[in-house]
Amino acid sequence: MACKCGGYCYTLNGRASFDRNSVKTRKFFVQNFPAARMFANGSFFFPTKWRSVAGNHRILSMDAQEKSRSTTLESSKNKRVPIFVMMPVDTFGFDASGRPRIRKIKAITVSLKALKLAGVRGIGVEVWWGIVERFSPFDYNWSLYEKLFKLISESGLKLQVALSFHSNIYSSTGNGGVSLPLWILEIGDLNKDIYYRDRHGVSNNDYLTLGVDQVPLLSGRTALQCYEDFMHSFVNKFESFIGSVIEEISIGLGPSGELRYPAHPFGDGRWKFPGIGEFQCYDKYMMEDLKMAACQEGKPQWGYRGPQNAGCYNSLPTGVPFFEEGQESFLSDYGCFFLEWYSGRLIYHADAILARAAKILKKYQENEQTSFMLVAKIGGIYWWYKTVSHPAELTAGYYNTALRDGYDPVISVLSRHGAALHIPCLEMMDSETPPTYLCSPEGLLKQIQFVSKKQIINLVGRNTTERLDRTGLQKIHSNCFDPRAEIVRSFTYFRMNDHIFRVENWNNFVPFVRMMSADL
């Protein structure tokens, strides 16, 4: 059988693992050999190559022998997993004049003392582009973070910093939402194509489209230059903290800080779980890139639009032609071309930003006297994972199917820049997800752990849903210390709120923290 996957070809016991004529395959199910099981022991899938179509931004193949800048993993020696707790989603508010401020500072102070006594290692803090460079370009105001970092360090706690180039308007409550910088929003009012768009032309201002990474539309700067300037300013301001108080810096790569497209926008009513989502490539800058990529492929007719048979945000995969078998499916020549371009542009976006971050932070990464990690986050798109096409992952930008490992090229980029991978879903269990939606957070986690171990990169973890019951916390512990994978270097609990400090939850959380921090 000729493989048309375009990037990877996998075999199972000497035979192709996908049979076009199989009735079971047509019905989407891979129950006999789900991808989770195939990746669990690393014995079923054998990638042959990876190439990405990215217009005039082609990414060179990631050879398995390529020398990584990652330091040798020490997690096998480190039998403890320090716990960090992310600050509340509404930490920052705005006064009547629109100036940002720290909310509930007294309550935060008390909470920090309690967490320190419980054995928590440190606090995770989002450093918002929309707060620091809020009013005008190059006008960086770090005063709030100077105050907050001082408060945290004086409490005896370390810091994880997430440089956040996205908005949390839709994920926040009350007056705690932080938009993109106001001067960016003014540009967006005149040119909505600086944001991602869906095929209906609907955009949101959560994050700049990667289509403007190299287009100087932002007061004379490209998006990449804006991110780089912000990182330089942060390091200049907090140099004395990095490697001592600040132990991790996560670089925002997309919505919620994760490397992905906003294919599942939960805040504006377009999408709800378990919809497959929609491709987000219809801003004019990405469409220009698609046209160029199609011409380079010798198929200019492929460059005028994305798949037109891929359903809508809340479609289920059954009955959606692009995610089934057929001449116009994800397995077609066009389908493979589009998905390679779509995922490749996302990977190039990560490569470009992390290259700049690694250069700026190089001396801290290479300093053996300090404890410091550069970190990048990916999303946990676990619904429809037990299908052949993995449609929700495809729309999010992960070209991951039952036939192709979509996380290997992502992790290759992190490895080249010495970045650790921040993985989600550590509290989730397949048995607790709706079976109708073919979810597998455990399978997704195992796949990512397997690839990460092969690429020799550090892992840090987080929960996706709030769990303070013993079962959920025990699941986190078992995943962090999984003997088949590298022990994660740290775990971040999302988030600090009133629930943690309730007696019944606190009585579970404190033993969990101490169990994670104790020698095995």
Short mmCIF file of C-alpha atoms in Angstrom, two decimals:
data_model
loop_
_atom_site.label_atom_id
_atom_site.label_comp_id
_atom_site.label_asym_id
_atom_site.label_seq_id
_atom_site.Cartn_x
_atom_site.Cartn_y
_atom_site.Cartn_z
CA MET A 1 0.00 0.00 0.00
CA ALA A 2 1.37 3.42 -0.91
CA CYS A 3 1.58 5.71 2.09
CA LYS A 4 0.23 9.22 1.52
CA CYS A 5 0.82 10.63 4.96
CA GLY A 6 3.47 12.97 3.55
CA GLY A 7 5.62 13.06 6.64
CA TYR A 8 5.69 9.79 8.55
CA CYS A 9 5.07 6.22 7.53
CA TYR A 10 4.53 3.70 10.31
CA THR A 11 4.52 -0.05 10.20
CA LEU A 12 3.01 -2.61 12.52
CA ASN A 13 4.54 -6.08 12.46
CA GLY A 14 5.92 -5.43 8.99
CA ARG A 15 2.62 -4.20 7.55
CA ALA A 16 1.20 -0.73 7.13
CA SER A 17 -0.82 0.13 10.22
CA PHE A 18 -3.58 1.85 8.25
CA ASP A 19 -5.75 -0.09 5.83
CA ARG A 20 -7.79 2.08 3.45
CA ASN A 21 -10.27 -0.73 2.89
CA SER A 22 -10.86 -1.49 6.54
CA VAL A 23 -14.42 -0.99 7.71
CA LYS A 24 -13.18 -0.38 11.23
CA THR A 25 -10.91 2.38 9.98
CA ARG A 26 -13.77 4.01 8.12
CA LYS A 27 -15.66 4.14 11.38
CA PHE A 28 -12.76 6.04 12.95
CA PHE A 29 -12.01 3.57 15.69
CA VAL A 30 -8.57 2.36 16.57
CA GLN A 31 -9.72 0.46 19.62
CA ASN A 32 -7.59 -2.60 18.92
CA PHE A 33 -4.39 -0.55 18.62
CA PRO A 34 -5.10 2.95 19.97
CA ALA A 35 -2.29 5.44 19.50
CA ALA A 36 -1.87 5.64 23.27
CA ARG A 37 -0.91 1.99 23.44
CA MET A 38 1.27 2.15 20.36
CA PHE A 39 3.39 4.89 21.88
CA ALA A 40 3.42 3.49 25.41
CA ASN A 41 6.26 1.06 24.81
CA GLY A 42 7.73 2.67 21.73
CA SER A 43 7.66 -0.58 19.77
CA PHE A 44 4.98 -0.07 17.16
CA PHE A 45 5.69 3.18 15.33
CA PHE A 46 8.82 3.83 13.29
CA PRO A 47 9.06 7.35 11.84
CA THR A 48 11.04 7.62 8.65
CA LYS A 49 11.22 11.36 8.17
CA TRP A 50 9.59 14.69 8.84
CA ARG A 51 9.31 17.60 6.51
CA SER A 52 7.20 20.71 6.85
CA VAL A 53 5.78 22.99 4.22
CA ALA A 54 5.87 26.54 5.55
CA GLY A 55 5.78 28.86 2.59
CA ASN A 56 8.99 30.83 2.40
CA HIS A 57 9.80 29.85 5.96
CA ARG A 58 10.73 26.23 5.38
CA ILE A 59 11.94 24.37 8.43
CA LEU A 60 14.93 22.13 7.99
CA SER A 61 14.38 18.47 8.77
CA MET A 62 15.07 17.59 12.39
CA ASP A 63 17.55 14.73 12.11
CA ALA A 64 17.52 12.38 15.06
CA GLN A 65 21.29 12.74 15.28
CA GLU A 66 21.13 16.53 15.48
CA LYS A 67 23.10 17.75 18.45
CA SER A 68 20.82 19.11 21.15
CA ARG A 69 21.62 22.08 23.34
CA SER A 70 19.68 20.44 26.15
CA THR A 71 21.71 19.66 29.20
CA THR A 72 21.87 16.07 30.38
CA LEU A 73 18.74 15.20 32.26
CA GLU A 74 19.21 15.05 35.98
CA SER A 75 15.67 14.05 36.83
CA SER A 76 16.67 10.41 37.19
CA LYS A 77 18.93 11.50 40.05
CA ASN A 78 16.44 13.96 41.48
CA LYS A 79 13.86 12.01 43.47
CA ARG A 80 11.83 15.04 44.45
CA VAL A 81 9.34 17.10 42.47
CA PRO A 82 9.05 20.65 43.82
CA ILE A 83 5.57 22.15 43.79
CA PHE A 84 4.73 25.60 42.50
CA VAL A 85 1.29 27.20 42.73
CA MET A 86 0.11 29.60 40.02
CA MET A 87 -1.19 32.98 41.15
CA PRO A 88 -4.96 33.59 40.93
CA VAL A 89 -6.36 34.38 37.50
CA ASP A 90 -7.59 37.75 38.77
CA THR A 91 -4.36 38.80 40.51
CA PHE A 92 -4.35 42.03 38.55
CA GLY A 93 -7.17 44.53 38.19
CA PHE A 94 -7.48 48.09 36.95
CA ASP A 95 -8.40 51.28 38.75
CA ALA A 96 -10.84 53.90 37.50
CA SER A 97 -8.18 55.46 35.28
CA GLY A 98 -7.33 52.12 33.65
CA ARG A 99 -4.05 51.73 35.51
CA PRO A 100 -3.20 48.14 36.54
CA ARG A 101 -2.92 47.21 40.19
CA ILE A 102 -2.44 44.12 42.34
CA ARG A 103 -5.74 43.00 43.83
CA LYS A 104 -6.24 41.59 47.35
CA ILE A 105 -2.63 42.14 48.36
CA LYS A 106 -3.28 41.31 52.04
CA ALA A 107 -5.00 38.03 51.19
CA ILE A 108 -2.14 37.12 48.83
CA THR A 109 0.41 37.81 51.59
CA VAL A 110 -1.40 35.47 54.01
CA SER A 111 -1.76 32.81 51.30
CA LEU A 112 1.94 32.92 50.47
CA LYS A 113 2.86 32.33 54.11
CA ALA A 114 0.50 29.36 54.32
CA LEU A 115 1.86 27.81 51.13
CA LYS A 116 5.43 28.22 52.34
CA LEU A 117 4.58 26.45 55.60
CA ALA A 118 2.93 23.66 53.62
CA GLY A 119 6.19 22.99 51.78
CA VAL A 120 5.42 24.63 48.44
CA ARG A 121 8.62 25.51 46.54
CA GLY A 122 7.42 28.62 44.80
CA ILE A 123 4.80 30.64 42.97
CA GLY A 124 3.99 30.86 39.28
CA VAL A 125 3.36 34.37 37.98
CA GLU A 126 2.15 35.46 34.57
CA VAL A 127 4.03 38.53 33.39
CA TRP A 128 1.52 40.16 31.07
CA TRP A 129 2.57 42.03 27.95
CA GLY A 130 -0.75 43.86 28.29
CA ILE A 131 0.27 45.24 31.68
CA VAL A 132 3.96 46.01 31.27
CA GLU A 133 3.89 47.63 27.79
CA ARG A 134 0.26 48.62 28.14
CA PHE A 135 -0.04 52.18 26.87
CA SER A 136 2.62 52.75 24.21
CA PRO A 137 5.49 50.95 22.45
CA PHE A 138 8.75 50.60 24.41
CA ASP A 139 7.10 52.09 27.51
CA TYR A 140 7.79 49.20 29.91
CA ASN A 141 6.46 49.62 33.44
CA TRP A 142 7.69 46.85 35.75
CA SER A 143 6.60 48.44 39.04
CA LEU A 144 3.81 45.96 39.79
CA TYR A 145 6.10 43.01 39.22
CA GLU A 146 8.89 44.53 41.29
CA LYS A 147 6.41 44.74 44.16
CA LEU A 148 4.98 41.25 43.62
CA PHE A 149 8.36 39.53 43.14
CA LYS A 150 9.68 41.20 46.30
CA LEU A 151 6.66 40.01 48.25
CA ILE A 152 7.09 36.42 47.01
CA SER A 153 10.84 36.27 47.57
CA GLU A 154 10.53 37.77 51.07
CA SER A 155 8.07 34.97 51.85
CA GLY A 156 10.91 32.53 51.18
CA LEU A 157 9.39 31.27 47.93
CA LYS A 158 10.92 30.81 44.48
CA LEU A 159 9.41 32.01 41.22
CA GLN A 160 8.23 30.54 37.95
CA VAL A 161 7.67 33.32 35.44
CA ALA A 162 5.43 32.97 32.38
CA LEU A 163 6.09 35.73 29.85
CA SER A 164 2.54 36.07 28.54
CA PHE A 165 1.95 37.56 25.10
CA HIS A 166 -1.72 36.61 25.10
CA SER A 167 -4.91 37.91 26.66
CA ASN A 168 -6.92 36.28 29.44
CA ILE A 169 -10.06 38.35 29.03
CA TYR A 170 -12.22 35.28 28.36
CA SER A 171 -10.64 33.03 30.99
CA SER A 172 -10.80 35.59 33.76
CA THR A 173 -13.61 36.65 36.05
CA GLY A 174 -14.69 40.04 37.34
CA ASN A 175 -12.28 42.85 36.57
CA GLY A 176 -9.17 40.67 36.47
CA GLY A 177 -8.94 40.24 32.72
CA VAL A 178 -5.80 41.44 30.95
CA SER A 179 -6.00 42.34 27.27
CA LEU A 180 -3.18 42.70 24.79
CA PRO A 181 -1.46 46.12 25.05
CA LEU A 182 -3.85 48.97 24.32
CA TRP A 183 -1.64 50.26 21.52
CA ILE A 184 -1.84 46.82 19.88
CA LEU A 185 -5.63 46.86 20.16
CA GLU A 186 -5.68 50.26 18.45
CA ILE A 187 -3.76 48.79 15.53
CA GLY A 188 -6.13 45.83 15.52
CA ASP A 189 -9.15 48.12 15.30
CA LEU A 190 -7.82 49.29 11.95
CA ASN A 191 -6.43 45.94 10.78
CA LYS A 192 -8.11 42.87 12.22
CA ASP A 193 -5.82 40.66 10.18
CA ILE A 194 -3.17 41.01 12.87
CA TYR A 195 -5.25 38.40 14.72
CA TYR A 196 -6.08 34.82 13.80
CA ARG A 197 -9.25 34.41 11.71
CA ASP A 198 -11.50 31.45 11.03
CA ARG A 199 -13.06 30.68 7.65
CA HIS A 200 -16.07 32.86 8.46
CA GLY A 201 -13.78 35.86 8.92
CA VAL A 202 -14.31 35.94 12.70
CA SER A 203 -11.21 36.96 14.65
CA ASN A 204 -10.39 37.39 18.32
CA ASN A 205 -7.78 39.54 19.99
CA ASP A 206 -6.38 36.92 22.35
CA TYR A 207 -3.07 36.60 20.49
CA LEU A 208 -1.41 37.97 17.39
CA THR A 209 -1.48 35.72 14.35
CA LEU A 210 1.87 34.14 13.59
CA GLY A 211 1.32 35.61 10.12
CA VAL A 212 2.69 38.93 11.44
CA ASP A 213 5.79 37.42 13.03
CA GLN A 214 7.92 39.04 10.33
CA VAL A 215 5.66 41.84 9.09
CA PRO A 216 6.46 45.30 10.58
CA LEU A 217 2.91 46.39 11.34
CA LEU A 218 3.27 47.09 15.06
CA SER A 219 4.53 50.67 15.19
CA GLY A 220 7.33 49.71 12.84
CA ARG A 221 8.14 46.41 14.53
CA THR A 222 7.32 42.81 13.70
CA ALA A 223 5.65 40.63 16.30
CA LEU A 224 8.93 38.75 16.82
CA GLN A 225 10.72 42.04 17.49
CA CYS A 226 8.04 43.00 20.03
CA TYR A 227 8.47 39.70 21.87
CA GLU A 228 12.26 39.95 21.76
CA ASP A 229 12.30 43.54 23.04
CA PHE A 230 9.97 42.57 25.88
CA MET A 231 12.24 39.67 26.88
CA HIS A 232 15.31 41.92 26.81
CA SER A 233 13.57 44.46 29.02
CA PHE A 234 12.49 41.78 31.50
CA VAL A 235 16.00 40.31 31.79
CA ASN A 236 17.56 43.75 32.22
CA LYS A 237 15.11 44.58 35.00
CA PHE A 238 15.25 41.28 36.93
CA GLU A 239 18.74 40.01 36.14
CA SER A 240 19.63 39.63 39.81
CA PHE A 241 16.61 37.34 40.34
CA ILE A 242 17.21 34.92 37.44
CA GLY A 243 18.77 31.65 38.56
CA SER A 244 18.34 32.45 42.23
CA VAL A 245 14.73 33.47 42.90
CA ILE A 246 13.44 32.91 39.34
CA GLU A 247 14.00 29.24 38.55
CA GLU A 248 11.91 28.90 35.40
CA ILE A 249 10.91 31.26 32.60
CA SER A 250 8.16 30.06 30.30
CA ILE A 251 7.91 31.80 26.93
CA GLY A 252 4.40 32.44 25.64
CA LEU A 253 3.88 30.91 22.20
CA GLY A 254 0.14 31.24 21.66
CA PRO A 255 -3.29 31.36 23.34
CA SER A 256 -3.01 30.63 27.08
CA GLY A 257 0.74 30.76 26.54
CA GLU A 258 0.59 27.42 24.70
CA LEU A 259 2.02 26.56 21.32
CA ARG A 260 -1.26 26.12 19.40
CA TYR A 261 -3.85 27.87 17.29
CA PRO A 262 -7.04 29.23 18.97
CA ALA A 263 -9.09 26.47 17.34
CA HIS A 264 -11.33 25.97 20.38
CA PRO A 265 -12.31 29.47 21.60
CA PHE A 266 -14.27 28.84 24.78
CA GLY A 267 -14.92 32.43 25.77
CA ASP A 268 -17.05 33.87 23.00
CA GLY A 269 -19.61 31.11 22.48
CA ARG A 270 -18.26 29.75 19.19
CA TRP A 271 -17.00 26.46 20.62
CA LYS A 272 -17.91 24.07 23.38
CA PHE A 273 -16.49 20.69 24.37
CA PRO A 274 -16.14 18.23 22.61
CA GLY A 275 -16.30 20.06 19.29
CA ILE A 276 -13.48 19.39 16.84
CA GLY A 277 -12.74 23.11 16.39
CA GLU A 278 -11.86 24.99 13.21
CA PHE A 279 -8.67 25.81 11.37
CA GLN A 280 -7.38 29.33 12.08
CA CYS A 281 -5.47 30.48 9.02
CA TYR A 282 -7.69 32.99 7.26
CA ASP A 283 -5.99 36.26 8.13
CA LYS A 284 -4.50 37.73 4.98
CA TYR A 285 -0.90 37.20 6.06
CA MET A 286 -1.28 33.48 6.63
CA MET A 287 -3.28 33.15 3.42
CA GLU A 288 -0.46 34.85 1.49
CA ASP A 289 1.95 32.35 3.00
CA LEU A 290 -0.35 29.44 2.08
CA LYS A 291 -0.50 30.64 -1.52
CA MET A 292 3.29 30.81 -1.68
CA ALA A 293 3.63 27.32 -0.19
CA ALA A 294 1.10 25.92 -2.69
CA CYS A 295 3.00 27.46 -5.62
CA GLN A 296 6.25 26.01 -4.35
CA GLU A 297 4.53 22.63 -4.19
CA GLY A 298 3.44 23.03 -7.81
CA LYS A 299 -0.23 23.11 -6.82
CA PRO A 300 -1.30 26.78 -6.84
CA GLN A 301 -4.98 25.77 -6.64
CA TRP A 302 -4.32 24.56 -3.08
CA GLY A 303 -3.39 28.02 -1.88
CA TYR A 304 -6.69 29.86 -1.93
CA ARG A 305 -8.36 28.43 1.17
CA GLY A 306 -8.18 25.81 3.86
CA PRO A 307 -10.22 22.60 3.86
CA GLN A 308 -13.86 23.31 3.06
CA ASN A 309 -15.12 19.93 4.25
CA ALA A 310 -13.76 20.03 7.80
CA GLY A 311 -17.00 20.78 9.64
CA CYS A 312 -17.41 23.59 12.15
CA TYR A 313 -16.41 24.33 15.74
CA ASN A 314 -18.94 22.04 17.36
CA SER A 315 -18.98 19.23 14.81
CA LEU A 316 -18.27 15.68 15.90
CA PRO A 317 -15.78 13.91 13.62
CA THR A 318 -18.14 11.23 12.33
CA GLY A 319 -19.62 12.38 9.04
CA VAL A 320 -17.06 15.15 8.50
CA PRO A 321 -15.29 14.17 5.25
CA PHE A 322 -11.92 15.76 5.94
CA PHE A 323 -11.47 13.69 9.11
CA GLU A 324 -12.62 10.40 7.62
CA GLU A 325 -11.33 8.32 4.74
CA GLY A 326 -11.83 9.48 1.21
CA GLN A 327 -10.32 11.30 -1.71
CA GLU A 328 -10.65 14.69 0.00
CA SER A 329 -9.69 13.64 3.53
CA PHE A 330 -6.70 14.39 5.73
CA LEU A 331 -5.01 11.42 4.02
CA SER A 332 -5.26 12.94 0.53
CA ASP A 333 -2.34 14.71 -1.12
CA TYR A 334 -4.05 18.04 -0.46
CA GLY A 335 -4.84 17.09 3.14
CA CYS A 336 -1.23 16.16 3.83
CA PHE A 337 0.03 19.34 2.18
CA PHE A 338 -2.29 21.58 4.15
CA LEU A 339 -1.63 19.92 7.51
CA GLU A 340 2.13 20.01 6.98
CA TRP A 341 1.94 23.70 6.15
CA TYR A 342 -0.45 24.51 9.02
CA SER A 343 1.54 22.62 11.66
CA GLY A 344 4.85 23.66 10.12
CA ARG A 345 4.09 27.35 10.45
CA LEU A 346 3.31 26.80 14.13
CA ILE A 347 6.59 24.97 14.67
CA TYR A 348 8.50 27.69 12.85
CA HIS A 349 6.80 30.23 15.14
CA ALA A 350 8.08 28.35 18.20
CA ASP A 351 11.54 27.97 16.69
CA ALA A 352 11.83 31.69 15.97
CA ILE A 353 10.72 32.83 19.43
CA LEU A 354 12.66 30.21 21.38
CA ALA A 355 15.83 30.98 19.40
CA ARG A 356 15.58 34.58 20.58
CA ALA A 357 14.75 33.57 24.14
CA ALA A 358 17.62 31.08 24.31
CA LYS A 359 20.07 33.72 23.06
CA ILE A 360 18.91 36.24 25.66
CA LEU A 361 18.97 33.67 28.49
CA LYS A 362 22.03 31.73 27.34
CA LYS A 363 24.31 32.66 30.24
CA TYR A 364 21.68 31.54 32.77
CA GLN A 365 21.04 28.24 30.98
CA GLU A 366 24.76 27.48 30.88
CA ASN A 367 25.51 28.54 34.46
CA GLU A 368 25.96 25.34 36.44
CA GLN A 369 25.93 27.30 39.70
CA THR A 370 22.29 28.31 39.32
CA SER A 371 19.01 26.45 38.99
CA PHE A 372 17.27 27.75 35.90
CA MET A 373 15.16 26.38 33.05
CA LEU A 374 13.75 27.85 29.86
CA VAL A 375 10.26 26.38 29.36
CA ALA A 376 7.63 26.13 26.61
CA LYS A 377 4.03 24.98 26.99
CA ILE A 378 1.83 22.88 24.74
CA GLY A 379 -1.89 22.33 25.01
CA GLY A 380 -3.61 19.16 26.14
CA ILE A 381 -6.02 18.34 23.30
CA TYR A 382 -7.16 14.91 24.48
CA TRP A 383 -10.69 14.58 23.05
CA TRP A 384 -11.06 12.43 19.92
CA TYR A 385 -7.55 11.09 20.63
CA LYS A 386 -8.74 7.50 20.08
CA THR A 387 -9.66 8.18 16.47
CA VAL A 388 -7.47 7.77 13.41
CA SER A 389 -7.48 11.45 12.47
CA HIS A 390 -7.29 13.16 15.92
CA PRO A 391 -9.35 16.07 14.53
CA ALA A 392 -9.23 18.35 17.58
CA GLU A 393 -5.44 18.15 17.59
CA LEU A 394 -5.25 18.85 13.86
CA THR A 395 -7.28 22.06 14.10
CA ALA A 396 -5.11 23.15 17.05
CA GLY A 397 -1.99 22.74 14.91
CA TYR A 398 -0.65 19.39 16.11
CA TYR A 399 -0.30 17.15 13.05
CA ASN A 400 -0.76 14.10 15.22
CA THR A 401 -2.77 11.13 13.98
CA ALA A 402 -2.79 7.38 14.49
CA LEU A 403 -0.37 7.29 11.55
CA ARG A 404 1.95 10.17 12.40
CA ASP A 405 3.70 11.45 15.50
CA GLY A 406 2.94 15.16 15.55
CA TYR A 407 4.75 15.92 18.81
CA ASP A 408 8.19 14.73 17.75
CA PRO A 409 8.94 17.79 15.55
CA VAL A 410 7.59 20.11 18.26
CA ILE A 411 9.83 18.59 20.91
CA SER A 412 12.79 18.63 18.49
CA VAL A 413 12.56 22.42 18.39
CA LEU A 414 12.52 22.66 22.18
CA SER A 415 15.47 20.30 22.40
CA ARG A 416 17.54 22.40 20.01
CA HIS A 417 17.06 25.47 22.19
CA GLY A 418 17.57 23.73 25.52
CA ALA A 419 13.97 24.29 26.60
CA ALA A 420 11.98 22.09 28.93
CA LEU A 421 8.47 21.00 27.94
CA HIS A 422 5.54 22.00 30.14
CA ILE A 423 3.01 19.18 29.81
CA PRO A 424 -0.67 19.22 30.89
CA CYS A 425 -3.28 16.69 32.01
CA LEU A 426 -1.27 15.07 34.83
CA GLU A 427 -4.40 14.71 36.96
CA MET A 428 -6.66 13.30 34.26
CA MET A 429 -7.81 9.69 33.84
CA ASP A 430 -9.37 8.08 30.78
CA SER A 431 -11.96 6.42 33.01
CA GLU A 432 -13.26 9.82 34.10
CA THR A 433 -13.81 11.14 30.57
CA PRO A 434 -16.98 10.57 28.50
CA PRO A 435 -16.39 7.36 26.47
CA THR A 436 -18.56 8.72 23.64
CA TYR A 437 -15.95 11.35 22.82
CA LEU A 438 -13.05 8.87 22.54
CA CYS A 439 -10.89 10.88 24.94
CA SER A 440 -7.51 9.73 26.17
CA PRO A 441 -5.59 12.20 28.30
CA GLU A 442 -3.52 9.27 29.55
CA GLY A 443 -2.67 8.18 26.02
CA LEU A 444 -1.71 11.72 25.04
CA LEU A 445 0.51 12.05 28.11
CA LYS A 446 2.23 8.73 27.44
CA GLN A 447 2.94 9.69 23.84
CA ILE A 448 4.46 13.03 24.86
CA GLN A 449 6.50 11.39 27.63
CA PHE A 450 7.85 8.79 25.22
CA VAL A 451 8.92 11.37 22.64
CA SER A 452 10.41 13.62 25.33
CA LYS A 453 12.50 10.77 26.71
CA LYS A 454 13.73 9.95 23.20
CA GLN A 455 14.65 13.60 22.58
CA ILE A 456 16.28 13.89 26.03
CA ILE A 457 14.51 17.01 27.24
CA ASN A 458 13.33 17.98 30.69
CA LEU A 459 9.65 17.88 31.59
CA VAL A 460 7.65 20.07 33.93
CA GLY A 461 3.99 19.39 34.55
CA ARG A 462 0.66 20.94 35.40
CA ASN A 463 -2.94 20.01 35.98
CA THR A 464 -5.63 20.92 33.45
CA THR A 465 -8.64 20.74 35.75
CA GLU A 466 -8.78 21.68 39.41
CA ARG A 467 -8.36 18.54 41.52
CA LEU A 468 -7.98 18.63 45.28
CA ASP A 469 -9.39 15.20 46.07
CA ARG A 470 -7.05 12.39 47.05
CA THR A 471 -7.65 10.40 43.87
CA GLY A 472 -6.76 13.30 41.61
CA LEU A 473 -3.69 14.27 43.63
CA GLN A 474 -2.50 10.66 43.71
CA LYS A 475 -2.80 10.53 39.93
CA ILE A 476 -0.57 13.60 39.67
CA HIS A 477 1.98 11.94 41.91
CA SER A 478 2.03 8.69 39.92
CA ASN A 479 2.43 10.57 36.63
CA CYS A 480 5.24 12.73 37.96
CA PHE A 481 7.13 9.63 39.14
CA ASP A 482 6.17 7.31 36.27
CA PRO A 483 8.98 4.70 36.13
CA ARG A 484 8.58 4.45 32.34
CA ALA A 485 9.34 8.14 31.87
CA GLU A 486 11.69 10.76 33.22
CA ILE A 487 10.63 12.19 36.56
CA VAL A 488 9.29 15.68 35.96
CA ARG A 489 11.49 18.49 37.22
CA SER A 490 8.64 20.46 38.81
CA PHE A 491 4.86 20.54 39.02
CA THR A 492 2.69 23.66 38.87
CA TYR A 493 -0.74 23.55 40.48
CA PHE A 494 -3.35 25.66 38.65
CA ARG A 495 -4.32 27.77 40.64
CA MET A 496 -4.20 29.52 43.98
CA ASN A 497 -7.79 30.27 45.04
CA ASP A 498 -10.17 29.96 47.96
CA HIS A 499 -10.77 26.25 47.25
CA ILE A 500 -7.22 25.21 48.18
CA PHE A 501 -7.54 26.68 51.66
CA ARG A 502 -10.83 25.02 52.56
CA VAL A 503 -10.21 22.59 55.41
CA GLU A 504 -11.17 19.42 53.52
CA ASN A 505 -9.02 20.36 50.52
CA TRP A 506 -6.09 21.73 52.52
CA ASN A 507 -5.95 18.45 54.44
CA ASN A 508 -5.39 16.69 51.12
CA PHE A 509 -3.14 19.29 49.51
CA VAL A 510 -0.54 19.57 52.29
CA PRO A 511 0.24 15.82 52.43
CA PHE A 512 0.41 15.82 48.63
CA VAL A 513 2.99 18.63 48.62
CA ARG A 514 5.09 16.87 51.23
CA MET A 515 4.82 13.52 49.46
CA MET A 516 6.02 15.11 46.20
CA SER A 517 8.91 16.81 47.99
CA ALA A 518 10.08 13.76 49.93
CA ASP A 519 12.76 11.31 48.83
CA LEU A 520 11.29 8.22 47.23
#
